Amino acid sequence: MNFGIQKLDELIGTIEEGSVILIEGLGDLSFMLAKEFLKNVINRGHKVFALVSERVKKVLGNFEGIRIITPNDQFSLQELFTISLAVKNLSEKVGVIDIFQQLLIMHDRDKIYNLLREICVHIRKKRCVGLITLDKRIVDERTLAMFENEADYVIEIEEIVEKMKITRGIRVKKSLSRAPSNYHKLYINKFINIG
């Protein structure tokens, strides 16, 4: 399994079943990369789920072949056990989870870390691939380190603004089969390209 973005796939290596991928980005950048991953795995015939907010559901609404699960659909953001149960009961083999930003605002960091660990256990037992997005601007270093510790693969996106010019970079911080990479330029227009 891979992202379908040539340079990123070279940097990260083959994504093994039973793995958790963490994308650390800024704002919607991490989710844009997650969408590319979803498009690629759907095109390859995989059954896919997305555990996302209502806002993200609207973005994914035009995807065919994806089961979208939102708060109050099968889980509650207030009752964390319902989120873990929703992941445990899924039959799809690939999924994106984009709710941790909301959860970290609503709940104690240690409770969210326990939830993350439970979700990772479910993903590994079911031999799924789970992709988790996280806006690193809203978390402290300790929380980010906890997420990175649970993930098998970590992709980091940076954005530098200098004199009205935005430069984006991407690197693989952690991979099961490759060494960490240096930053590479990230171009986002109609397609995502890495230079």
XYZ file of C-alpha atoms in Angstrom:
195
model
C 0.000 0.000 0.000
C 1.234 3.519 -0.742
C 0.217 7.158 -1.238
C 0.492 7.215 -5.023
C 2.873 10.183 -4.820
C 6.145 8.897 -6.260
C 8.697 10.764 -4.131
C 6.735 10.272 -0.893
C 6.381 6.552 -1.614
C 10.160 6.342 -2.137
C 10.792 8.156 1.163
C 8.321 6.184 3.287
C 8.707 2.728 1.748
C 5.957 0.118 1.550
C 3.221 0.622 4.117
C 2.591 -2.676 5.853
C -0.808 -4.006 6.921
C -1.518 -3.417 10.587
C 0.208 -0.028 10.548
C -0.627 3.429 11.826
C 0.464 6.491 9.849
C 0.574 9.908 11.497
C 0.548 13.031 9.354
C 1.605 16.132 11.296
C 0.624 19.214 9.386
C -0.674 22.722 9.648
C -4.354 23.416 9.170
C -5.758 21.443 6.245
C -2.363 20.446 4.788
C -2.309 17.091 6.569
C -5.834 16.303 5.439
C -4.987 17.213 1.832
C -2.290 14.541 1.916
C -4.733 12.110 3.553
C -7.185 12.719 0.675
C -4.503 11.729 -1.836
C -3.909 8.543 0.126
C -7.655 7.796 0.142
C -7.965 8.374 -3.606
C -5.067 6.016 -4.270
C -6.323 3.161 -2.062
C -9.909 3.501 -3.351
C -8.604 3.312 -6.938
C -6.799 0.104 -5.957
C -10.086 -1.427 -4.765
C -9.677 -1.212 -0.994
C -12.661 -0.740 1.309
C -12.149 2.561 3.129
C -13.574 4.369 6.158
C -13.184 7.939 7.372
C -13.822 8.910 10.989
C -14.171 12.661 10.577
C -15.982 15.815 11.621
C -19.060 17.139 9.793
C -16.870 19.777 8.123
C -14.538 17.154 6.664
C -17.501 14.970 5.687
C -18.569 17.707 3.260
C -15.114 17.631 1.660
C -15.257 13.847 1.261
C -18.875 13.779 0.140
C -17.977 13.384 -3.539
C -15.778 10.299 -2.962
C -17.245 6.977 -4.014
C -16.234 3.850 -2.163
C -15.765 5.428 1.235
C -17.762 4.901 4.419
C -17.906 8.218 6.260
C -18.561 8.140 9.987
C -19.147 11.373 11.908
C -19.951 12.322 15.528
C -23.427 11.300 16.636
C -23.548 8.881 13.702
C -21.825 5.953 15.441
C -19.785 7.707 18.105
C -19.825 10.617 20.518
C -16.971 13.055 21.057
C -17.988 13.252 24.713
C -17.924 9.474 25.297
C -14.501 8.319 24.166
C -15.266 4.601 24.447
C -17.776 4.970 21.573
C -14.949 6.091 19.263
C -12.816 3.067 20.123
C -15.836 0.788 19.681
C -16.642 2.325 16.281
C -13.106 1.568 15.041
C -13.187 -1.942 16.528
C -16.440 -2.757 14.688
C -15.370 -1.501 11.250
C -14.865 -4.043 8.469
C -12.914 -1.736 6.130
C -9.161 -2.333 5.823
C -8.032 1.286 5.346
C -9.119 4.390 7.179
C -8.487 8.017 7.961
C -9.117 9.415 11.428
C -9.342 13.200 11.545
C -10.992 13.945 14.914
C -8.084 14.218 17.341
C -7.861 18.014 17.042
C -11.391 18.323 18.422
C -10.811 15.689 21.081
C -7.655 17.367 22.392
C -9.610 20.589 22.904
C -12.454 18.819 24.722
C -10.624 16.224 26.827
C -7.565 15.709 29.003
C -4.439 14.791 27.010
C -3.914 11.518 28.906
C -7.451 10.329 28.128
C -6.876 11.058 24.439
C -3.557 9.218 24.536
C -5.307 6.150 26.002
C -7.918 6.386 23.243
C -5.176 6.641 20.615
C -3.491 3.528 22.026
C -6.794 1.586 21.948
C -7.436 2.621 18.348
C -3.907 1.595 17.348
C -4.428 -1.816 18.980
C -7.672 -2.317 16.995
C -5.964 -1.300 13.731
C -3.050 -3.671 14.303
C -5.236 -6.619 15.365
C -7.442 -6.235 12.302
C -4.404 -5.856 9.992
C -5.747 -2.510 8.777
C -3.924 0.639 7.790
C -4.983 3.676 9.794
C -3.984 7.193 8.873
C -4.283 9.805 11.620
C -4.047 13.533 10.921
C -2.966 16.051 13.509
C -2.589 19.827 13.363
C 0.695 20.271 15.203
C -0.029 23.936 15.960
C -2.622 22.964 18.573
C -0.528 20.437 20.488
C 2.486 20.755 22.742
C 5.721 18.806 22.232
C 4.812 16.112 24.776
C 1.463 15.383 23.090
C 3.100 15.296 19.665
C 5.726 12.871 20.990
C 2.982 10.596 22.392
C 1.277 10.445 18.981
C 4.600 9.815 17.228
C 5.420 7.018 19.669
C 2.218 5.124 18.792
C 2.611 5.562 15.021
C 4.597 3.234 12.766
C 5.094 5.954 10.150
C 5.290 9.713 10.761
C 5.100 12.306 7.996
C 5.729 15.950 8.896
C 4.654 18.942 6.836
C 6.190 22.379 7.471
C 5.271 25.789 6.132
C 7.624 28.767 6.162
C 6.410 32.266 5.319
C 9.047 34.789 4.226
C 8.154 38.156 2.723
C 4.743 37.088 1.407
C 6.143 33.839 -0.017
C 5.077 30.459 1.351
C 7.468 27.524 1.136
C 6.210 24.107 2.144
C 8.331 21.145 3.074
C 7.652 17.498 3.819
C 9.735 14.780 5.422
C 9.345 11.270 6.746
C 10.274 11.314 10.450
C 9.618 7.620 11.055
C 9.188 4.551 8.852
C 9.305 0.795 9.397
C 11.571 0.263 6.390
C 13.423 3.536 5.778
C 15.603 5.972 7.692
C 14.199 9.435 8.466
C 14.456 11.765 5.489
C 15.435 15.381 5.027
C 12.842 17.963 4.062
C 11.752 18.059 0.439
C 9.776 20.853 -1.174
C 6.039 20.240 -1.204
C 4.030 21.725 -4.076
C 0.267 21.863 -3.804
C -1.771 22.952 -6.780
C -4.153 20.699 -8.686
C -1.911 17.781 -7.670
C 0.497 17.204 -4.786
C 4.123 17.000 -5.894
C 7.319 16.613 -3.926
C 10.593 18.011 -5.279
